[in-house]
PDB file of C-alpha atoms in Angstrom:
ATOM      1  CA  MET A   1     -70.380 -32.115  13.537  1.00  0.00           C
ATOM      2  CA  LYS A   2     -66.769 -32.911  14.445  1.00  0.00           C
ATOM      3  CA  LYS A   3     -65.625 -29.796  12.575  1.00  0.00           C
ATOM      4  CA  ILE A   4     -67.931 -27.573  14.610  1.00  0.00           C
ATOM      5  CA  VAL A   5     -66.724 -29.062  17.899  1.00  0.00           C
ATOM      6  CA  PHE A   6     -63.108 -28.741  16.755  1.00  0.00           C
ATOM      7  CA  ILE A   7     -63.578 -25.095  15.747  1.00  0.00           C
ATOM      8  CA  ALA A   8     -65.361 -24.302  19.028  1.00  0.00           C
ATOM      9  CA  LEU A   9     -62.571 -25.922  21.056  1.00  0.00           C
ATOM     10  CA  LEU A  10     -59.935 -24.114  19.007  1.00  0.00           C
ATOM     11  CA  MET A  11     -61.657 -20.763  19.595  1.00  0.00           C
ATOM     12  CA  LEU A  12     -61.930 -21.526  23.314  1.00  0.00           C
ATOM     13  CA  LEU A  13     -58.223 -22.342  23.407  1.00  0.00           C
ATOM     14  CA  VAL A  14     -57.300 -19.104  21.604  1.00  0.00           C
ATOM     15  CA  LEU A  15     -59.513 -16.999  23.889  1.00  0.00           C
ATOM     16  CA  SER A  16     -58.066 -18.662  26.987  1.00  0.00           C
ATOM     17  CA  ALA A  17     -54.509 -18.114  25.777  1.00  0.00           C
ATOM     18  CA  SER A  18     -55.300 -14.458  25.040  1.00  0.00           C
ATOM     19  CA  TRP A  19     -56.760 -13.954  28.506  1.00  0.00           C
ATOM     20  CA  PHE A  20     -53.755 -15.535  30.235  1.00  0.00           C
ATOM     21  CA  ALA A  21     -51.343 -13.509  28.084  1.00  0.00           C
ATOM     22  CA  GLY A  22     -53.223 -10.327  29.033  1.00  0.00           C
ATOM     23  CA  GLN A  23     -53.008 -11.188  32.724  1.00  0.00           C
ATOM     24  CA  TRP A  24     -49.284 -11.844  32.427  1.00  0.00           C
ATOM     25  CA  LEU A  25     -48.638  -8.592  30.550  1.00  0.00           C
ATOM     26  CA  GLN A  26     -50.714  -6.659  33.053  1.00  0.00           C
ATOM     27  CA  LYS A  27     -48.501  -7.937  35.876  1.00  0.00           C
ATOM     28  CA  GLU A  28     -45.389  -6.968  33.907  1.00  0.00           C
ATOM     29  CA  ASN A  29     -46.695  -3.420  33.485  1.00  0.00           C
ATOM     30  CA  ALA A  30     -48.156  -3.113  36.972  1.00  0.00           C
ATOM     31  CA  PRO A  31     -48.434   0.508  38.064  1.00  0.00           C
ATOM     32  CA  SER A  32     -46.006   1.873  40.563  1.00  0.00           C
ATOM     33  CA  LYS A  33     -47.128   2.871  44.007  1.00  0.00           C
ATOM     34  CA  ILE A  34     -48.367   6.462  44.238  1.00  0.00           C
ATOM     35  CA  VAL A  35     -46.569   7.858  47.269  1.00  0.00           C
ATOM     36  CA  ALA A  36     -47.873  11.436  47.230  1.00  0.00           C
ATOM     37  CA  THR A  37     -50.745  13.438  45.793  1.00  0.00           C
ATOM     38  CA  TYR A  38     -50.620  17.203  46.091  1.00  0.00           C
ATOM     39  CA  SER A  39     -52.979  19.938  44.883  1.00  0.00           C
ATOM     40  CA  SER A  40     -51.445  23.301  44.079  1.00  0.00           C
ATOM     41  CA  SER A  41     -53.212  26.655  44.262  1.00  0.00           C
ATOM     42  CA  CYS A  42     -50.760  28.193  41.788  1.00  0.00           C
ATOM     43  CA  ASP A  43     -52.379  29.693  38.657  1.00  0.00           C
ATOM     44  CA  LEU A  44     -50.581  28.316  35.594  1.00  0.00           C
ATOM     45  CA  LEU A  45     -52.303  30.862  33.355  1.00  0.00           C
ATOM     46  CA  GLN A  46     -50.573  33.697  35.219  1.00  0.00           C
ATOM     47  CA  SER A  47     -47.065  32.289  35.672  1.00  0.00           C
ATOM     48  CA  ALA A  48     -44.918  29.202  35.975  1.00  0.00           C
ATOM     49  CA  CYS A  49     -45.548  27.152  39.108  1.00  0.00           C
ATOM     50  CA  GLU A  50     -42.928  25.570  41.317  1.00  0.00           C
ATOM     51  CA  PHE A  51     -43.327  22.477  43.475  1.00  0.00           C
ATOM     52  CA  LYS A  52     -41.174  19.936  45.251  1.00  0.00           C
ATOM     53  CA  GLN A  53     -41.498  16.150  44.973  1.00  0.00           C
ATOM     54  CA  PHE A  54     -39.029  13.309  45.634  1.00  0.00           C
ATOM     55  CA  ASP A  55     -36.708  15.901  47.232  1.00  0.00           C
ATOM     56  CA  ASN A  56     -36.342  17.641  43.857  1.00  0.00           C
ATOM     57  CA  HIS A  57     -37.598  21.031  42.689  1.00  0.00           C
ATOM     58  CA  TYR A  58     -39.804  21.257  39.599  1.00  0.00           C
ATOM     59  CA  THR A  59     -41.190  24.148  37.573  1.00  0.00           C
ATOM     60  CA  ILE A  60     -44.158  23.707  35.263  1.00  0.00           C
ATOM     61  CA  LYS A  61     -45.460  26.242  32.780  1.00  0.00           C
ATOM     62  CA  LEU A  62     -47.797  26.552  29.831  1.00  0.00           C
ATOM     63  CA  ILE A  63     -46.322  27.825  26.576  1.00  0.00           C
ATOM     64  CA  GLY A  64     -49.071  29.344  24.494  1.00  0.00           C
ATOM     65  CA  LYS A  65     -52.605  30.183  25.553  1.00  0.00           C
ATOM     66  CA  PRO A  66     -54.678  27.078  26.317  1.00  0.00           C
ATOM     67  CA  SER A  67     -57.990  27.001  24.488  1.00  0.00           C
ATOM     68  CA  PRO A  68     -60.065  24.169  23.036  1.00  0.00           C
ATOM     69  CA  LEU A  69     -58.784  22.688  19.767  1.00  0.00           C
ATOM     70  CA  SER A  70     -55.680  24.908  19.785  1.00  0.00           C
ATOM     71  CA  PRO A  71     -52.290  23.344  20.470  1.00  0.00           C
ATOM     72  CA  PHE A  72     -50.157  24.577  23.347  1.00  0.00           C
ATOM     73  CA  VAL A  73     -47.132  23.186  25.170  1.00  0.00           C
ATOM     74  CA  VAL A  74     -46.770  22.045  28.762  1.00  0.00           C
ATOM     75  CA  GLN A  75     -43.153  22.293  29.914  1.00  0.00           C
ATOM     76  CA  LEU A  76     -41.709  20.741  33.067  1.00  0.00           C
ATOM     77  CA  ASP A  77     -38.230  21.657  34.282  1.00  0.00           C
ATOM     78  CA  ALA A  78     -36.674  19.266  36.773  1.00  0.00           C
ATOM     79  CA  ALA A  79     -33.442  20.141  38.533  1.00  0.00           C
ATOM     80  CA  PRO A  80     -31.679  17.853  38.959  1.00  0.00           C
ATOM     81  CA  SER A  81     -33.522  15.548  36.604  1.00  0.00           C
ATOM     82  CA  SER A  82     -33.813  12.206  38.267  1.00  0.00           C
ATOM     83  CA  MET A  83     -37.219  11.270  36.872  1.00  0.00           C
ATOM     84  CA  ASP A  84     -37.722   8.125  34.870  1.00  0.00           C
ATOM     85  CA  ALA A  85     -40.903   9.394  33.230  1.00  0.00           C
ATOM     86  CA  ALA A  86     -43.522  12.119  33.425  1.00  0.00           C
ATOM     87  CA  GLU A  87     -47.033  12.349  32.058  1.00  0.00           C
ATOM     88  CA  ILE A  88     -49.841  14.831  32.266  1.00  0.00           C
ATOM     89  CA  SER A  89     -53.580  14.458  31.983  1.00  0.00           C
ATOM     90  CA  PHE A  90     -56.438  16.908  31.684  1.00  0.00           C
ATOM     91  CA  LYS A  91     -59.816  16.077  33.217  1.00  0.00           C
ATOM     92  CA  MET A  92     -62.947  17.925  34.239  1.00  0.00           C
ATOM     93  CA  ARG A  93     -64.572  17.290  37.591  1.00  0.00           C
ATOM     94  CA  ASN A  94     -67.867  15.399  37.267  1.00  0.00           C
ATOM     95  CA  MET A  95     -67.688  15.286  33.470  1.00  0.00           C
ATOM     96  CA  ASP A  96     -66.205  12.690  31.144  1.00  0.00           C
ATOM     97  CA  MET A  97     -64.201  14.519  28.486  1.00  0.00           C
ATOM     98  CA  GLY A  98     -62.463  11.478  27.078  1.00  0.00           C
ATOM     99  CA  TYR A  99     -58.855  10.398  27.272  1.00  0.00           C
ATOM    100  CA  ALA A 100     -56.442  13.353  27.405  1.00  0.00           C
ATOM    101  CA  VAL A 101     -53.158  11.867  28.659  1.00  0.00           C
ATOM    102  CA  TYR A 102     -49.799  12.998  27.281  1.00  0.00           C
ATOM    103  CA  SER A 103     -46.310  11.643  27.935  1.00  0.00           C
ATOM    104  CA  LEU A 104     -43.738  14.359  28.424  1.00  0.00           C
ATOM    105  CA  ARG A 105     -40.572  13.902  26.387  1.00  0.00           C
ATOM    106  CA  ARG A 106     -37.200  14.878  27.745  1.00  0.00           C
ATOM    107  CA  TYR A 107     -34.877  17.038  25.710  1.00  0.00           C
ATOM    108  CA  GLN A 108     -31.449  15.443  25.408  1.00  0.00           C
ATOM    109  CA  LEU A 109     -28.812  16.775  27.780  1.00  0.00           C
ATOM    110  CA  SER A 110     -31.291  18.980  29.610  1.00  0.00           C
ATOM    111  CA  ASP A 111     -33.680  18.880  32.521  1.00  0.00           C
ATOM    112  CA  THR A 112     -36.624  20.015  30.374  1.00  0.00           C
ATOM    113  CA  TRP A 113     -39.606  17.802  29.552  1.00  0.00           C
ATOM    114  CA  GLN A 114     -42.396  18.868  27.149  1.00  0.00           C
ATOM    115  CA  ALA A 115     -45.650  17.735  25.602  1.00  0.00           C
ATOM    116  CA  SER A 116     -47.816  19.343  22.955  1.00  0.00           C
ATOM    117  CA  VAL A 117     -51.454  19.351  24.065  1.00  0.00           C
ATOM    118  CA  ILE A 118     -54.825  19.903  22.403  1.00  0.00           C
ATOM    119  CA  LEU A 119     -57.883  20.124  24.652  1.00  0.00           C
ATOM    120  CA  PRO A 120     -61.307  19.029  23.400  1.00  0.00           C
ATOM    121  CA  VAL A 121     -64.329  21.313  23.278  1.00  0.00           C
ATOM    122  CA  CYS A 122     -66.821  20.932  26.115  1.00  0.00           C
ATOM    123  CA  LEU A 123     -70.333  21.003  24.654  1.00  0.00           C
ATOM    124  CA  ALA A 124     -71.681  22.169  28.028  1.00  0.00           C
ATOM    125  CA  GLY A 125     -69.484  25.278  27.754  1.00  0.00           C
ATOM    126  CA  ARG A 126     -67.304  24.449  30.755  1.00  0.00           C
ATOM    127  CA  ALA A 127     -63.637  25.407  30.818  1.00  0.00           C
ATOM    128  CA  ASP A 128     -62.533  24.208  34.265  1.00  0.00           C
ATOM    129  CA  TRP A 129     -59.813  21.627  33.767  1.00  0.00           C
ATOM    130  CA  VAL A 130     -57.674  19.803  36.294  1.00  0.00           C
ATOM    131  CA  LEU A 131     -54.113  19.240  35.107  1.00  0.00           C
ATOM    132  CA  SER A 132     -52.537  16.213  36.803  1.00  0.00           C
ATOM    133  CA  VAL A 133     -48.764  15.856  36.584  1.00  0.00           C
ATOM    134  CA  LYS A 134     -47.586  12.319  37.308  1.00  0.00           C
ATOM    135  CA  LEU A 135     -43.878  11.918  38.061  1.00  0.00           C
ATOM    136  CA  GLN A 136     -42.235   8.486  37.991  1.00  0.00           C
ATOM    137  CA  LEU A 137     -39.080   7.783  39.976  1.00  0.00           C
ATOM    138  CA  ALA A 138     -38.003   4.143  40.296  1.00  0.00           C
ATOM    139  CA  ASN A 139     -41.113   2.312  41.552  1.00  0.00           C
ATOM    140  CA  GLN A 140     -42.757   5.386  43.031  1.00  0.00           C
ATOM    141  CA  GLN A 141     -45.138   7.899  41.560  1.00  0.00           C
ATOM    142  CA  SER A 142     -46.179  11.329  42.699  1.00  0.00           C
ATOM    143  CA  VAL A 143     -49.158  13.293  41.399  1.00  0.00           C
ATOM    144  CA  VAL A 144     -49.479  17.081  41.521  1.00  0.00           C
ATOM    145  CA  LYS A 145     -52.757  18.705  40.441  1.00  0.00           C
ATOM    146  CA  PHE A 146     -53.418  22.222  39.152  1.00  0.00           C
ATOM    147  CA  ASP A 147     -56.732  23.902  38.331  1.00  0.00           C
ATOM    148  CA  VAL A 148     -56.651  25.418  34.838  1.00  0.00           C
ATOM    149  CA  PHE A 149     -59.499  27.629  33.590  1.00  0.00           C
ATOM    150  CA  VAL A 150     -59.238  28.112  29.827  1.00  0.00           C
ATOM    151  CA  GLU A 151     -61.066  30.747  27.805  1.00  0.00           C
TER     152      GLU A 151
END
C-alpha cells in the first residue's frame, strides 16, 4: 500500500514539475507583438511581388510551379536585410490542411532567404491557398498575406 502511495506521489511530482517547466519555457519563447498585417493583391504565380515592411523593401517570388506534392522554392529578398527571422505558412480558408509552416533560411553574405515547400493534396479538390509571410525584427512581427491558386 505504501508503494502505491509513493508511486502516485512521485508521478504527481513529475507531472507538476513538467507543467511548471512548460510554463516557464513558454514565457521564454513568448511570441513577439504583431505590429502589422497586410494582404497583397499581387499574383505570385505571374511575377515576383514587392512590399514594404519595417521601412524596408522586400521582394518575394516562387521558384518552380507550385502544385500538390511537388517541391518548389519560396524566395524572399530583403534589402537591406535587417530581419532576425522569416517564416512562411500555407493555409486554406475554412479548411484544415494540417501544419505547413516553413522557416526561411538566409544565404550567407546576401539578402536572400529561401525555403523549399511541398503542399499537401486537398481531397476536396481545392487549390486556393493563402501564403502568410511572417517577418521578425527585434520584438516585432509583421505578416503579409498573398492568395495563391495552384493547379
